[in-house]
Amino acid sequence: MQLSRSLTGAILLTFSLVFLICNTTNAHNITKILAKHPEFSTFNHYLTITHLADEINRRETITVCAVDNAGMSDLLSKHLTVYAMKNVLSLHILLDYFGTKKLHQITNGTALAATMFQATGSAPGSTGFVNVTDLKGGKVGFGAEDNDGKLDATFVKSIQEIPYNVSVIQISKILPSPEAEAPTPAPNELNLTSIMSKKGCKVFSDMLIATGAINTFYDNADGGLTVFCPLDSVITDFAPKYKNLTAEKKVSLLLYHGIPVYESMPMLKSNNGLMNTLATDGANKYDFTVQNDGEVVTLKTKIVTARIVGTLIDEQPLAVYTINKVLLPRELFKAALTPAPAPAPEAKAPKDADSPTAPEPFAPDGEPADQTASDKNGSVRSKGGIFVAAVLSVWLGAFMSV
């Protein structure tokens, strides 16, 4: 069968669109971008060891202000810890797109750009912002907000731009910032229980100390740790049921609220799926599912669905979030997996049937448990896939009409 010119064109158009969509969905990789330019090898190296490269690659809109090897020498001479180094480099990652054209067309000539340092919550006040100013003579100046308004560095050149999402540019020197360079304790030096106690999770921190489970959290802090901390009001309501658990089950329940990897909020939003926890041990899965709906991130067990409602700390390799419910693993609360039998059709429930004898939520083995959290399962849809399907449908229609 000989294809008509219009049909042939439709086929070529279809494959061209598929190719275009597949290529435009590929994520950027800051490490590979900078690897093409050896003069930025030191800057690239520290993006990797501080894990900032992973954060950059997960961002959809970002500008990286790279400094060449000569410009990095002054920073290295300060002998900062890797954690302080991370803060300094975070100040060079702007959470907005600034390509060459935009740099020379800034509204009112100046802009205050938020940085990844500001996003960590470690930067007090506005110290995590960078002043970007279009100067006379075609120059663009950059300065940390906590550096008395000085524009210490200038724009040198564009390294790579992917309008209007990713821009990698070179600036003349590192931006000095007293706040970013301040000594930063390593995660194992941080007092987790103190952080929790001061920010609404004192009851949970007391439980960690009382059971000794806190030691497992600290053991995992260096390699990466994320903690989901129920608020005090939530734990207080749950306390009677918690007391009925054995000592071993109490530890398992507390460990269930931590995962042995660092997960920033952007990572949680993009890495939906099953998560192992500190309680995971062989046949005892002790896992839960991370789901997000827009900006809302939920943690779903077989028993209950909790929502992340706040951030206590989010700084590689440690993140602590507050949640609005206690996470209940099916390994400890099995009764909720078996729904109660429905009453016979002819039976009529008394008027006070659901008052004193109503089942209590959050019950341990052998008792009813909370089954009210039945959020709809989230599904990931590819806009590109839908578009391709539509094009293929048009092509098929054209083919059938030949």
Tab-separated table of C-alpha atoms in Angstrom:
chain	number	residue	atom	x	y	z
A	1	MET	CA	0.000	0.000	0.000
A	2	GLN	CA	1.418	3.375	-0.981
A	3	LEU	CA	1.126	6.133	1.560
A	4	SER	CA	-0.114	9.562	0.508
A	5	ARG	CA	2.071	12.608	0.984
A	6	SER	CA	-0.218	13.952	3.706
A	7	LEU	CA	-0.077	10.673	5.605
A	8	THR	CA	3.702	10.516	5.278
A	9	GLY	CA	3.903	14.058	6.597
A	10	ALA	CA	1.681	13.154	9.524
A	11	ILE	CA	3.938	10.239	10.436
A	12	LEU	CA	7.068	12.379	10.270
A	13	LEU	CA	5.381	15.071	12.360
A	14	THR	CA	4.355	12.502	14.963
A	15	PHE	CA	7.864	11.116	15.390
A	16	SER	CA	9.326	14.614	15.459
A	17	LEU	CA	6.967	15.592	18.273
A	18	VAL	CA	7.742	12.417	20.227
A	19	PHE	CA	11.477	13.102	19.866
A	20	LEU	CA	11.029	16.718	20.942
A	21	ILE	CA	8.994	15.809	24.012
A	22	CYS	CA	11.418	13.098	25.105
A	23	ASN	CA	14.339	15.500	24.873
A	24	THR	CA	12.666	18.420	26.611
A	25	THR	CA	11.738	16.276	29.621
A	26	ASN	CA	15.368	15.355	30.346
A	27	ALA	CA	16.563	16.941	33.594
A	28	HIS	CA	19.589	19.208	33.671
A	29	ASN	CA	22.777	18.048	35.356
A	30	ILE	CA	24.931	20.802	36.838
A	31	THR	CA	27.892	18.459	37.309
A	32	LYS	CA	28.002	17.592	33.596
A	33	ILE	CA	27.496	21.212	32.570
A	34	LEU	CA	30.464	22.426	34.620
A	35	ALA	CA	32.595	19.394	33.719
A	36	LYS	CA	32.847	20.811	30.180
A	37	HIS	CA	34.706	23.791	31.652
A	38	PRO	CA	37.830	22.712	33.622
A	39	GLU	CA	38.295	26.221	35.039
A	40	PHE	CA	35.307	25.538	37.324
A	41	SER	CA	36.506	22.136	38.586
A	42	THR	CA	36.943	23.295	42.217
A	43	PHE	CA	33.490	24.887	42.367
A	44	ASN	CA	32.023	21.757	40.756
A	45	HIS	CA	33.843	19.512	43.245
A	46	TYR	CA	32.364	21.283	46.265
A	47	LEU	CA	28.871	21.252	44.777
A	48	THR	CA	29.224	17.466	44.734
A	49	ILE	CA	30.649	16.828	48.209
A	50	THR	CA	28.127	19.203	49.844
A	51	HIS	CA	25.303	17.472	47.939
A	52	LEU	CA	24.204	20.829	46.510
A	53	ALA	CA	24.480	19.367	43.004
A	54	ASP	CA	21.583	17.016	43.782
A	55	GLU	CA	19.475	19.920	45.017
A	56	ILE	CA	20.272	21.983	41.919
A	57	ASN	CA	19.350	19.128	39.604
A	58	ARG	CA	15.949	18.768	41.258
A	59	ARG	CA	15.052	22.429	40.835
A	60	GLU	CA	13.057	23.516	37.799
A	61	THR	CA	13.937	27.231	37.942
A	62	ILE	CA	17.402	28.184	39.143
A	63	THR	CA	20.526	30.247	38.463
A	64	VAL	CA	23.978	29.004	39.473
A	65	CYS	CA	26.604	31.721	39.947
A	66	ALA	CA	29.823	29.770	39.402
A	67	VAL	CA	33.296	31.011	40.343
A	68	ASP	CA	36.447	29.787	38.612
A	69	ASN	CA	39.334	28.029	40.339
A	70	ALA	CA	41.267	31.257	40.925
A	71	GLY	CA	38.213	32.874	42.516
A	72	MET	CA	37.727	29.862	44.810
A	73	SER	CA	41.232	30.116	46.292
A	74	ASP	CA	40.274	32.888	48.744
A	75	LEU	CA	37.367	30.811	50.054
A	76	LEU	CA	39.516	27.696	50.488
A	77	SER	CA	42.098	29.696	52.461
A	78	LYS	CA	39.468	30.239	55.193
A	79	HIS	CA	39.442	26.477	55.920
A	80	LEU	CA	35.691	26.316	56.496
A	81	THR	CA	33.967	23.100	57.517
A	82	VAL	CA	32.102	21.311	54.756
A	83	TYR	CA	28.836	22.441	56.349
A	84	ALA	CA	29.851	26.119	56.360
A	85	MET	CA	31.155	25.665	52.809
A	86	LYS	CA	27.735	24.417	51.845
A	87	ASN	CA	26.110	27.558	53.243
A	88	VAL	CA	28.486	29.803	51.301
A	89	LEU	CA	27.930	27.997	48.006
A	90	SER	CA	24.170	27.916	48.684
A	91	LEU	CA	24.309	31.718	48.586
A	92	HIS	CA	25.499	31.432	44.971
A	93	ILE	CA	22.415	29.479	43.880
A	94	LEU	CA	19.558	31.842	43.061
A	95	LEU	CA	16.008	30.495	43.129
A	96	ASP	CA	15.040	32.371	39.960
A	97	TYR	CA	16.083	32.476	36.324
A	98	PHE	CA	18.660	35.126	35.404
A	99	GLY	CA	19.891	34.696	31.843
A	100	THR	CA	22.148	37.255	30.151
A	101	LYS	CA	19.219	39.166	28.676
A	102	LYS	CA	17.344	39.367	31.977
A	103	LEU	CA	20.452	40.529	33.862
A	104	HIS	CA	20.614	43.607	31.630
A	105	GLN	CA	16.871	44.246	31.777
A	106	ILE	CA	16.184	44.095	35.520
A	107	THR	CA	13.121	46.098	36.504
A	108	ASN	CA	14.190	49.355	38.178
A	109	GLY	CA	17.777	48.251	37.683
A	110	THR	CA	18.017	46.074	40.804
A	111	ALA	CA	16.517	42.877	42.220
A	112	LEU	CA	16.733	41.001	45.506
A	113	ALA	CA	16.999	37.286	44.721
A	114	ALA	CA	16.293	34.500	47.215
A	115	THR	CA	18.959	31.822	47.370
A	116	MET	CA	19.184	28.197	48.406
A	117	PHE	CA	20.823	29.412	51.633
A	118	GLN	CA	17.630	31.307	52.443
A	119	ALA	CA	15.550	28.213	51.622
A	120	THR	CA	17.363	26.095	54.230
A	121	GLY	CA	15.988	28.250	57.031
A	122	SER	CA	19.517	28.683	58.427
A	123	ALA	CA	19.842	32.268	57.186
A	124	PRO	CA	18.454	34.743	59.755
A	125	GLY	CA	16.332	37.587	58.440
A	126	SER	CA	17.178	38.524	54.853
A	127	THR	CA	20.797	37.345	54.976
A	128	GLY	CA	20.039	34.584	52.494
A	129	PHE	CA	19.234	37.066	49.717
A	130	VAL	CA	21.542	38.401	47.005
A	131	ASN	CA	21.346	41.879	45.504
A	132	VAL	CA	21.581	41.800	41.688
A	133	THR	CA	22.067	45.262	40.139
A	134	ASP	CA	22.409	46.367	36.516
A	135	LEU	CA	25.313	48.849	36.656
A	136	LYS	CA	26.380	51.482	34.177
A	137	GLY	CA	28.600	50.454	31.283
A	138	GLY	CA	26.900	47.101	30.761
A	139	LYS	CA	28.127	45.570	34.026
A	140	VAL	CA	25.974	43.632	36.498
A	141	GLY	CA	26.914	43.537	40.176
A	142	PHE	CA	26.200	40.875	42.836
A	143	GLY	CA	26.345	41.261	46.608
A	144	ALA	CA	25.180	39.360	49.694
A	145	GLU	CA	22.424	41.203	51.549
A	146	ASP	CA	24.303	40.970	54.869
A	147	ASN	CA	27.456	42.602	53.452
A	148	ASP	CA	26.475	46.268	53.980
A	149	GLY	CA	25.055	46.590	50.481
A	150	LYS	CA	28.414	46.072	48.753
A	151	LEU	CA	28.403	44.556	45.260
A	152	ASP	CA	31.557	42.462	45.589
A	153	ALA	CA	31.275	40.474	42.360
A	154	THR	CA	30.339	41.208	38.760
A	155	PHE	CA	28.878	39.177	35.920
A	156	VAL	CA	31.599	37.699	33.679
A	157	LYS	CA	29.847	35.483	31.147
A	158	SER	CA	27.088	32.969	30.546
A	159	ILE	CA	28.151	29.331	30.714
A	160	GLN	CA	24.858	27.697	29.704
A	161	GLU	CA	21.238	28.827	29.569
A	162	ILE	CA	18.038	26.799	29.193
A	163	PRO	CA	15.385	29.543	28.982
A	164	TYR	CA	13.569	30.108	31.200
A	165	ASN	CA	14.489	27.453	33.715
A	166	VAL	CA	18.215	26.992	34.155
A	167	SER	CA	21.002	29.538	33.889
A	168	VAL	CA	24.633	28.846	34.746
A	169	ILE	CA	26.720	32.015	34.779
A	170	GLN	CA	30.179	33.030	35.926
A	171	ILE	CA	30.704	35.813	38.448
A	172	SER	CA	34.090	37.339	39.254
A	173	LYS	CA	34.502	36.212	42.864
A	174	ILE	CA	32.904	34.515	45.871
A	175	LEU	CA	30.282	36.615	47.672
A	176	PRO	CA	31.463	37.249	51.261
A	177	SER	CA	28.804	36.674	53.907
A	178	PRO	CA	29.472	36.588	57.668
A	179	GLU	CA	26.299	34.591	58.291
A	180	ALA	CA	27.025	31.977	55.637
A	181	GLU	CA	30.643	31.598	56.769
A	182	ALA	CA	29.744	31.262	60.457
A	183	PRO	CA	30.816	27.938	62.025
A	184	THR	CA	28.155	25.315	61.438
A	185	PRO	CA	28.032	22.211	63.659
A	186	ALA	CA	28.019	18.796	62.066
A	187	PRO	CA	24.729	16.872	62.345
A	188	ASN	CA	26.024	14.629	65.128
A	189	GLU	CA	26.789	17.754	67.163
A	190	LEU	CA	23.245	19.042	66.812
A	191	ASN	CA	20.946	18.373	69.724
A	192	LEU	CA	17.959	16.813	68.015
A	193	THR	CA	15.859	16.663	71.140
A	194	SER	CA	16.556	20.329	71.864
A	195	ILE	CA	15.457	21.317	68.355
A	196	MET	CA	12.255	19.303	68.742
A	197	SER	CA	11.500	20.544	72.250
A	198	LYS	CA	11.792	24.200	71.295
A	199	LYS	CA	9.550	23.873	68.250
A	200	GLY	CA	6.469	21.952	69.355
A	201	CYS	CA	7.687	18.350	69.575
A	202	LYS	CA	8.853	18.059	73.190
A	203	VAL	CA	6.672	15.036	74.011
A	204	PHE	CA	8.059	13.092	71.054
A	205	SER	CA	11.651	14.012	71.979
A	206	ASP	CA	11.024	12.874	75.576
A	207	MET	CA	9.820	9.517	74.251
A	208	LEU	CA	12.993	9.145	72.163
A	209	ILE	CA	15.166	9.775	75.212
A	210	ALA	CA	13.140	7.541	77.548
A	211	THR	CA	13.288	4.523	75.220
A	212	GLY	CA	16.843	5.038	74.002
A	213	ALA	CA	15.605	5.248	70.404
A	214	ILE	CA	17.388	8.603	70.108
A	215	ASN	CA	20.699	6.741	69.778
A	216	THR	CA	19.577	5.123	66.526
A	217	PHE	CA	18.628	8.555	65.161
A	218	TYR	CA	22.061	9.946	66.007
A	219	ASP	CA	23.812	6.920	64.527
A	220	ASN	CA	22.209	7.705	61.171
A	221	ALA	CA	22.665	11.489	61.252
A	222	ASP	CA	26.016	11.634	59.440
A	223	GLY	CA	24.951	9.461	56.528
A	224	GLY	CA	21.571	11.147	56.078
A	225	LEU	CA	18.460	11.343	58.252
A	226	THR	CA	14.894	12.584	57.923
A	227	VAL	CA	12.600	12.709	60.960
A	228	PHE	CA	8.820	13.132	60.957
A	229	CYS	CA	7.886	14.519	64.353
A	230	PRO	CA	4.247	14.458	65.584
A	231	LEU	CA	3.236	17.702	67.274
A	232	ASP	CA	2.785	17.749	71.070
A	233	SER	CA	-1.023	17.936	70.867
A	234	VAL	CA	-1.081	14.884	68.599
A	235	ILE	CA	1.196	12.823	70.859
A	236	THR	CA	-0.768	13.832	73.963
A	237	ASP	CA	-3.999	12.463	72.484
A	238	PHE	CA	-2.205	9.262	71.473
A	239	ALA	CA	-0.393	8.758	74.827
A	240	PRO	CA	-2.927	6.338	76.407
A	241	LYS	CA	-2.553	3.921	73.506
A	242	TYR	CA	1.228	4.347	73.468
A	243	LYS	CA	1.406	3.246	77.125
A	244	ASN	CA	-0.272	-0.057	76.229
A	245	LEU	CA	2.570	-1.009	73.896
A	246	THR	CA	5.470	-3.177	75.077
A	247	ALA	CA	8.906	-1.559	75.406
A	248	GLU	CA	10.036	-3.200	72.154
A	249	LYS	CA	6.982	-1.985	70.255
A	250	LYS	CA	7.411	1.533	71.597
A	251	VAL	CA	10.922	1.638	70.129
A	252	SER	CA	9.691	0.288	66.794
A	253	LEU	CA	6.937	2.905	66.655
A	254	LEU	CA	9.384	5.742	67.328
A	255	LEU	CA	11.925	4.449	64.788
A	256	TYR	CA	9.080	4.288	62.271
A	257	HIS	CA	9.116	8.098	62.295
A	258	GLY	CA	12.624	8.314	60.822
A	259	ILE	CA	14.120	7.348	57.458
A	260	PRO	CA	17.875	6.716	56.991
A	261	VAL	CA	18.288	9.168	54.101
A	262	TYR	CA	18.159	12.934	53.736
A	263	GLU	CA	14.966	14.118	52.020
A	264	SER	CA	14.490	17.847	51.440
A	265	MET	CA	10.975	19.106	50.762
A	266	PRO	CA	11.579	19.266	46.968
A	267	MET	CA	12.871	15.697	47.127
A	268	LEU	CA	9.783	14.501	49.015
A	269	LYS	CA	7.562	16.164	46.428
A	270	SER	CA	9.353	14.484	43.533
A	271	ASN	CA	10.217	11.077	45.043
A	272	ASN	CA	6.718	9.767	45.712
A	273	GLY	CA	6.537	6.098	46.635
A	274	LEU	CA	7.432	3.606	49.363
A	275	MET	CA	9.976	4.615	51.999
A	276	ASN	CA	11.901	2.293	54.309
A	277	THR	CA	12.279	3.545	57.870
A	278	LEU	CA	14.704	3.146	60.773
A	279	ALA	CA	12.384	0.378	62.017
A	280	THR	CA	12.648	-1.651	58.789
A	281	ASP	CA	14.172	-5.042	59.554
A	282	GLY	CA	13.911	-7.999	57.192
A	283	ALA	CA	10.402	-9.423	57.198
A	284	ASN	CA	9.186	-6.441	59.227
A	285	LYS	CA	8.843	-3.914	56.420
A	286	TYR	CA	7.781	-0.930	58.503
A	287	ASP	CA	7.391	1.224	55.390
A	288	PHE	CA	4.986	3.947	54.334
A	289	THR	CA	4.105	5.775	51.135
A	290	VAL	CA	4.971	9.398	50.383
A	291	GLN	CA	2.387	11.203	48.251
A	292	ASN	CA	1.967	14.819	47.281
A	293	ASP	CA	-0.896	16.910	45.971
A	294	GLY	CA	0.583	20.186	44.824
A	295	GLU	CA	2.377	21.680	47.810
A	296	VAL	CA	0.838	19.229	50.318
A	297	VAL	CA	2.971	16.185	51.202
A	298	THR	CA	1.383	13.233	52.997
A	299	LEU	CA	2.762	10.055	54.577
A	300	LYS	CA	0.377	7.157	54.111
A	301	THR	CA	0.506	3.917	56.122
A	302	LYS	CA	-2.035	1.107	55.916
A	303	ILE	CA	-3.681	2.595	58.991
A	304	VAL	CA	-3.524	6.374	58.774
A	305	THR	CA	-2.484	9.269	56.549
A	306	ALA	CA	-0.452	12.090	58.104
A	307	ARG	CA	0.349	15.471	56.569
A	308	ILE	CA	3.607	17.413	56.850
A	309	VAL	CA	2.692	20.745	58.454
A	310	GLY	CA	6.060	22.365	59.185
A	311	THR	CA	9.864	22.254	58.966
A	312	LEU	CA	12.129	22.347	62.034
A	313	ILE	CA	15.409	22.000	60.135
A	314	ASP	CA	16.291	21.158	56.533
A	315	GLU	CA	20.023	21.162	55.972
A	316	GLN	CA	21.910	18.346	54.280
A	317	PRO	CA	22.218	15.687	55.625
A	318	LEU	CA	19.473	16.311	58.214
A	319	ALA	CA	15.796	17.214	57.878
A	320	VAL	CA	13.126	17.301	60.605
A	321	TYR	CA	9.473	17.925	59.733
A	322	THR	CA	6.364	18.189	61.909
A	323	ILE	CA	3.300	16.064	61.089
A	324	ASN	CA	-0.333	16.226	62.207
A	325	LYS	CA	-0.793	12.541	63.116
A	326	VAL	CA	1.159	9.699	64.658
A	327	LEU	CA	2.387	7.287	61.984
A	328	LEU	CA	0.880	3.858	62.686
A	329	PRO	CA	2.629	0.860	61.073
A	330	ARG	CA	0.529	-2.153	60.140
A	331	GLU	CA	3.061	-4.365	61.940
A	332	LEU	CA	1.848	-2.920	65.265
A	333	PHE	CA	-1.752	-2.016	64.477
A	334	LYS	CA	-2.998	-4.979	62.448
A	335	ALA	CA	-6.631	-4.837	63.518
A	336	ALA	CA	-7.311	-1.896	61.223
A	337	LEU	CA	-6.562	-4.071	58.192
A	338	THR	CA	-9.677	-6.167	58.835
A	339	PRO	CA	-12.871	-4.107	58.418
A	340	ALA	CA	-15.743	-4.830	60.778
A	341	PRO	CA	-18.561	-6.925	59.220
A	342	ALA	CA	-21.535	-4.930	57.951
A	343	PRO	CA	-24.756	-5.296	59.987
A	344	ALA	CA	-27.591	-7.432	58.605
A	345	PRO	CA	-30.041	-5.438	56.418
A	346	GLU	CA	-32.975	-5.996	58.773
A	347	ALA	CA	-31.077	-4.970	61.875
A	348	LYS	CA	-31.672	-1.441	63.112
A	349	ALA	CA	-29.008	0.276	65.134
A	350	PRO	CA	-30.169	1.909	68.384
A	351	LYS	CA	-30.090	5.703	68.552
A	352	ASP	CA	-27.041	5.753	70.829
A	353	ALA	CA	-25.165	2.989	69.025
A	354	ASP	CA	-22.194	5.149	68.179
A	355	SER	CA	-21.723	6.903	71.517
A	356	PRO	CA	-20.215	5.034	74.521
A	357	THR	CA	-19.494	1.789	72.639
A	358	ALA	CA	-17.961	3.367	69.515
A	359	PRO	CA	-14.517	1.883	68.679
A	360	GLU	CA	-11.524	3.982	69.677
A	361	PRO	CA	-8.884	5.011	67.133
A	362	PHE	CA	-5.119	4.354	67.266
A	363	ALA	CA	-5.487	0.976	69.003
A	364	PRO	CA	-2.704	-1.614	69.323
A	365	ASP	CA	-2.925	-5.271	68.288
A	366	GLY	CA	-6.320	-6.868	68.832
A	367	GLU	CA	-8.259	-3.577	69.063
A	368	PRO	CA	-9.945	-1.462	66.408
A	369	ALA	CA	-7.816	1.281	64.896
A	370	ASP	CA	-8.233	4.450	62.863
A	371	GLN	CA	-9.550	3.751	59.403
A	372	THR	CA	-10.806	7.212	58.572
A	373	ALA	CA	-7.796	8.329	56.578
A	374	SER	CA	-8.493	6.921	53.135
A	375	ASP	CA	-7.020	9.549	50.878
A	376	LYS	CA	-7.442	9.004	47.178
A	377	ASN	CA	-4.421	7.408	45.598
A	378	GLY	CA	-2.374	9.967	43.698
A	379	SER	CA	-1.488	9.228	40.136
A	380	VAL	CA	1.235	10.758	38.007
A	381	ARG	CA	0.129	11.863	34.595
A	382	SER	CA	2.484	12.922	31.839
A	383	LYS	CA	1.229	15.924	29.883
A	384	GLY	CA	3.675	15.006	27.185
A	385	GLY	CA	2.221	11.498	26.977
A	386	ILE	CA	-1.330	12.832	26.641
A	387	PHE	CA	-0.228	15.170	23.876
A	388	VAL	CA	1.515	12.341	22.015
A	389	ALA	CA	-1.586	10.159	22.360
A	390	ALA	CA	-3.685	12.923	20.815
A	391	VAL	CA	-1.282	13.289	17.886
A	392	LEU	CA	-1.213	9.529	17.333
A	393	SER	CA	-5.028	9.506	17.298
A	394	VAL	CA	-5.023	12.120	14.526
A	395	TRP	CA	-2.472	10.090	12.586
A	396	LEU	CA	-4.524	6.907	13.010
A	397	GLY	CA	-7.624	8.693	11.753
A	398	ALA	CA	-5.746	9.911	8.717
A	399	PHE	CA	-4.412	6.409	8.071
A	400	MET	CA	-7.850	4.795	8.270
A	401	SER	CA	-9.267	7.318	5.792
A	402	VAL	CA	-6.712	6.497	3.091
